[in-house]
Amino acid sequence: MVRAGLTTERLTRAGAELADEVGFDQVTVSALARQFDVKVASLYSHVKSSHDLKTRIALLALDELADRGAAALAGRAGKDALTAFANVYRDYAREHPGRYAAAQLRLDPQTAAASAGVRHAQMTRAILRGYDLVEPDQTHAVRMLGSVFHGYVSLEMSGGFSHSAPDSQESWSRVLDALDSLLRNWPAP
């Protein structure tokens, strides 16, 4: 018998909240069962495994990030769009560290192709069109932006910038200025 109130969506959202509290790596079906005070077996009618649960959390995080990104980009172009988009990732990681980690989960190709990850790439490419980048430079720039955003956010969240001046916000602004300058003056191959 399925316990009243337990749904795949509710378990996914609870798993996402748990990830933000204790870390994405600590999220398991067993941990979720303890949270709901039910037997692990009762959750398997909603999620297949801990990997399935983590994949669902990753998809939720990608959706949330894409929605925030789309809202932030509306009506913006150039550096303004680049800054807004970068700040979405940074702010989301700060607000939802476990979900942000989940968004980095490697998905199988079919799941990835059907995920909001595609929207992230489309939004990044839309920003880059404002810099007049064409292929293959556009793909190189997409990879660079993702690497810089993720690298900076990861280092900042792990405390890497907390022991020295200037404040990390000042560095973040300088990084975004440098990216804008680089994109406007993209080197020829």
PDB file of N, CA and C in Angstrom, residues 105-140:
ATOM      1  N   LEU A 105      25.515  16.745 -11.750  1.00  0.00           N
ATOM      2  CA  LEU A 105      25.477  15.285 -11.921  1.00  0.00           C
ATOM      3  C   LEU A 105      25.539  14.924 -13.402  1.00  0.00           C
ATOM      4  N   ARG A 106      26.388  13.986 -13.713  1.00  0.00           N
ATOM      5  CA  ARG A 106      26.475  13.517 -15.099  1.00  0.00           C
ATOM      6  C   ARG A 106      25.246  12.675 -15.404  1.00  0.00           C
ATOM      7  N   LEU A 107      24.491  13.107 -16.414  1.00  0.00           N
ATOM      8  CA  LEU A 107      23.277  12.406 -16.821  1.00  0.00           C
ATOM      9  C   LEU A 107      23.569  11.551 -18.042  1.00  0.00           C
ATOM     10  N   ASP A 108      22.807  10.471 -18.204  1.00  0.00           N
ATOM     11  CA  ASP A 108      22.976   9.680 -19.417  1.00  0.00           C
ATOM     12  C   ASP A 108      22.531  10.544 -20.603  1.00  0.00           C
ATOM     13  N   PRO A 109      23.020  10.252 -21.803  1.00  0.00           N
ATOM     14  CA  PRO A 109      22.747  11.121 -22.956  1.00  0.00           C
ATOM     15  C   PRO A 109      21.255  11.380 -23.223  1.00  0.00           C
ATOM     16  N   GLN A 110      20.435  10.374 -23.091  1.00  0.00           N
ATOM     17  CA  GLN A 110      19.003  10.544 -23.354  1.00  0.00           C
ATOM     18  C   GLN A 110      18.362  11.477 -22.320  1.00  0.00           C
ATOM     19  N   THR A 111      18.681  11.279 -21.058  1.00  0.00           N
ATOM     20  CA  THR A 111      18.140  12.131 -20.003  1.00  0.00           C
ATOM     21  C   THR A 111      18.658  13.556 -20.153  1.00  0.00           C
ATOM     22  N   ALA A 112      19.937  13.698 -20.462  1.00  0.00           N
ATOM     23  CA  ALA A 112      20.521  15.031 -20.645  1.00  0.00           C
ATOM     24  C   ALA A 112      19.844  15.774 -21.795  1.00  0.00           C
ATOM     25  N   ALA A 113      19.596  15.072 -22.887  1.00  0.00           N
ATOM     26  CA  ALA A 113      18.981  15.703 -24.056  1.00  0.00           C
ATOM     27  C   ALA A 113      17.556  16.176 -23.776  1.00  0.00           C
ATOM     28  N   ALA A 114      16.883  15.528 -22.830  1.00  0.00           N
ATOM     29  CA  ALA A 114      15.508  15.892 -22.491  1.00  0.00           C
ATOM     30  C   ALA A 114      15.438  16.837 -21.293  1.00  0.00           C
ATOM     31  N   SER A 115      16.587  17.217 -20.762  1.00  0.00           N
ATOM     32  CA  SER A 115      16.622  18.028 -19.544  1.00  0.00           C
ATOM     33  C   SER A 115      16.672  19.519 -19.865  1.00  0.00           C
ATOM     34  N   ALA A 116      16.566  20.326 -18.823  1.00  0.00           N
ATOM     35  CA  ALA A 116      16.690  21.772 -18.966  1.00  0.00           C
ATOM     36  C   ALA A 116      18.134  22.190 -19.236  1.00  0.00           C
ATOM     37  N   GLY A 117      19.059  21.251 -19.181  1.00  0.00           N
ATOM     38  CA  GLY A 117      20.438  21.558 -19.546  1.00  0.00           C
ATOM     39  C   GLY A 117      20.516  22.117 -20.959  1.00  0.00           C
ATOM     40  N   VAL A 118      19.641  21.653 -21.821  1.00  0.00           N
ATOM     41  CA  VAL A 118      19.575  22.166 -23.194  1.00  0.00           C
ATOM     42  C   VAL A 118      19.214  23.656 -23.172  1.00  0.00           C
ATOM     43  N   ARG A 119      18.288  24.038 -22.317  1.00  0.00           N
ATOM     44  CA  ARG A 119      17.914  25.461 -22.194  1.00  0.00           C
ATOM     45  C   ARG A 119      19.095  26.302 -21.714  1.00  0.00           C
ATOM     46  N   HIS A 120      19.900  25.752 -20.805  1.00  0.00           N
ATOM     47  CA  HIS A 120      21.083  26.481 -20.319  1.00  0.00           C
ATOM     48  C   HIS A 120      22.018  26.788 -21.486  1.00  0.00           C
ATOM     49  N   ALA A 121      22.270  25.780 -22.302  1.00  0.00           N
ATOM     50  CA  ALA A 121      23.156  25.972 -23.453  1.00  0.00           C
ATOM     51  C   ALA A 121      22.563  26.987 -24.430  1.00  0.00           C
ATOM     52  N   GLN A 122      21.257  26.915 -24.666  1.00  0.00           N
ATOM     53  CA  GLN A 122      20.606  27.859 -25.581  1.00  0.00           C
ATOM     54  C   GLN A 122      20.702  29.286 -25.047  1.00  0.00           C
ATOM     55  N   MET A 123      20.504  29.455 -23.758  1.00  0.00           N
ATOM     56  CA  MET A 123      20.606  30.801 -23.177  1.00  0.00           C
ATOM     57  C   MET A 123      22.032  31.324 -23.276  1.00  0.00           C
ATOM     58  N   THR A 124      23.008  30.472 -23.011  1.00  0.00           N
ATOM     59  CA  THR A 124      24.401  30.897 -23.103  1.00  0.00           C
ATOM     60  C   THR A 124      24.728  31.301 -24.534  1.00  0.00           C
ATOM     61  N   ARG A 125      24.255  30.517 -25.488  1.00  0.00           N
ATOM     62  CA  ARG A 125      24.501  30.844 -26.893  1.00  0.00           C
ATOM     63  C   ARG A 125      23.786  32.139 -27.294  1.00  0.00           C
ATOM     64  N   ALA A 126      22.624  32.379 -26.728  1.00  0.00           N
ATOM     65  CA  ALA A 126      21.912  33.634 -27.015  1.00  0.00           C
ATOM     66  C   ALA A 126      22.725  34.824 -26.524  1.00  0.00           C
ATOM     67  N   ILE A 127      23.320  34.701 -25.350  1.00  0.00           N
ATOM     68  CA  ILE A 127      24.187  35.768 -24.829  1.00  0.00           C
ATOM     69  C   ILE A 127      25.359  35.977 -25.777  1.00  0.00           C
ATOM     70  N   LEU A 128      25.946  34.886 -26.238  1.00  0.00           N
ATOM     71  CA  LEU A 128      27.138  34.983 -27.080  1.00  0.00           C
ATOM     72  C   LEU A 128      26.845  35.547 -28.463  1.00  0.00           C
ATOM     73  N   ARG A 129      25.623  35.402 -28.940  1.00  0.00           N
ATOM     74  CA  ARG A 129      25.274  36.019 -30.224  1.00  0.00           C
ATOM     75  C   ARG A 129      25.423  37.541 -30.136  1.00  0.00           C
ATOM     76  N   GLY A 130      25.210  38.090 -28.947  1.00  0.00           N
ATOM     77  CA  GLY A 130      25.408  39.520 -28.746  1.00  0.00           C
ATOM     78  C   GLY A 130      26.862  39.938 -28.863  1.00  0.00           C
ATOM     79  N   TYR A 131      27.751  38.975 -28.827  1.00  0.00           N
ATOM     80  CA  TYR A 131      29.173  39.244 -29.000  1.00  0.00           C
ATOM     81  C   TYR A 131      29.654  38.855 -30.398  1.00  0.00           C
ATOM     82  N   ASP A 132      28.738  38.496 -31.257  1.00  0.00           N
ATOM     83  CA  ASP A 132      29.032  38.118 -32.652  1.00  0.00           C
ATOM     84  C   ASP A 132      29.983  36.931 -32.767  1.00  0.00           C
ATOM     85  N   LEU A 133      29.851  35.975 -31.881  1.00  0.00           N
ATOM     86  CA  LEU A 133      30.678  34.771 -31.976  1.00  0.00           C
ATOM     87  C   LEU A 133      29.937  33.724 -32.804  1.00  0.00           C
ATOM     88  N   VAL A 134      30.670  33.081 -33.684  1.00  0.00           N
ATOM     89  CA  VAL A 134      30.119  31.998 -34.500  1.00  0.00           C
ATOM     90  C   VAL A 134      30.906  30.733 -34.186  1.00  0.00           C
ATOM     91  N   GLU A 135      30.416  29.613 -34.683  1.00  0.00           N
ATOM     92  CA  GLU A 135      31.088  28.334 -34.440  1.00  0.00           C
ATOM     93  C   GLU A 135      32.443  28.294 -35.131  1.00  0.00           C
ATOM     94  N   PRO A 136      33.410  27.613 -34.586  1.00  0.00           N
ATOM     95  CA  PRO A 136      33.417  26.859 -33.334  1.00  0.00           C
ATOM     96  C   PRO A 136      33.704  27.724 -32.116  1.00  0.00           C
ATOM     97  N   ASP A 137      33.951  29.028 -32.339  1.00  0.00           N
ATOM     98  CA  ASP A 137      34.277  29.907 -31.209  1.00  0.00           C
ATOM     99  C   ASP A 137      33.154  29.969 -30.185  1.00  0.00           C
ATOM    100  N   GLN A 138      31.913  29.893 -30.657  1.00  0.00           N
ATOM    101  CA  GLN A 138      30.794  29.943 -29.724  1.00  0.00           C
ATOM    102  C   GLN A 138      30.842  28.763 -28.744  1.00  0.00           C
ATOM    103  N   THR A 139      31.132  27.585 -29.245  1.00  0.00           N
ATOM    104  CA  THR A 139      31.238  26.408 -28.370  1.00  0.00           C
ATOM    105  C   THR A 139      32.394  26.565 -27.389  1.00  0.00           C
ATOM    106  N   HIS A 140      33.513  27.085 -27.863  1.00  0.00           N
ATOM    107  CA  HIS A 140      34.645  27.324 -26.955  1.00  0.00           C
ATOM    108  C   HIS A 140      34.241  28.304 -25.850  1.00  0.00           C
TER     109      HIS A 140
END
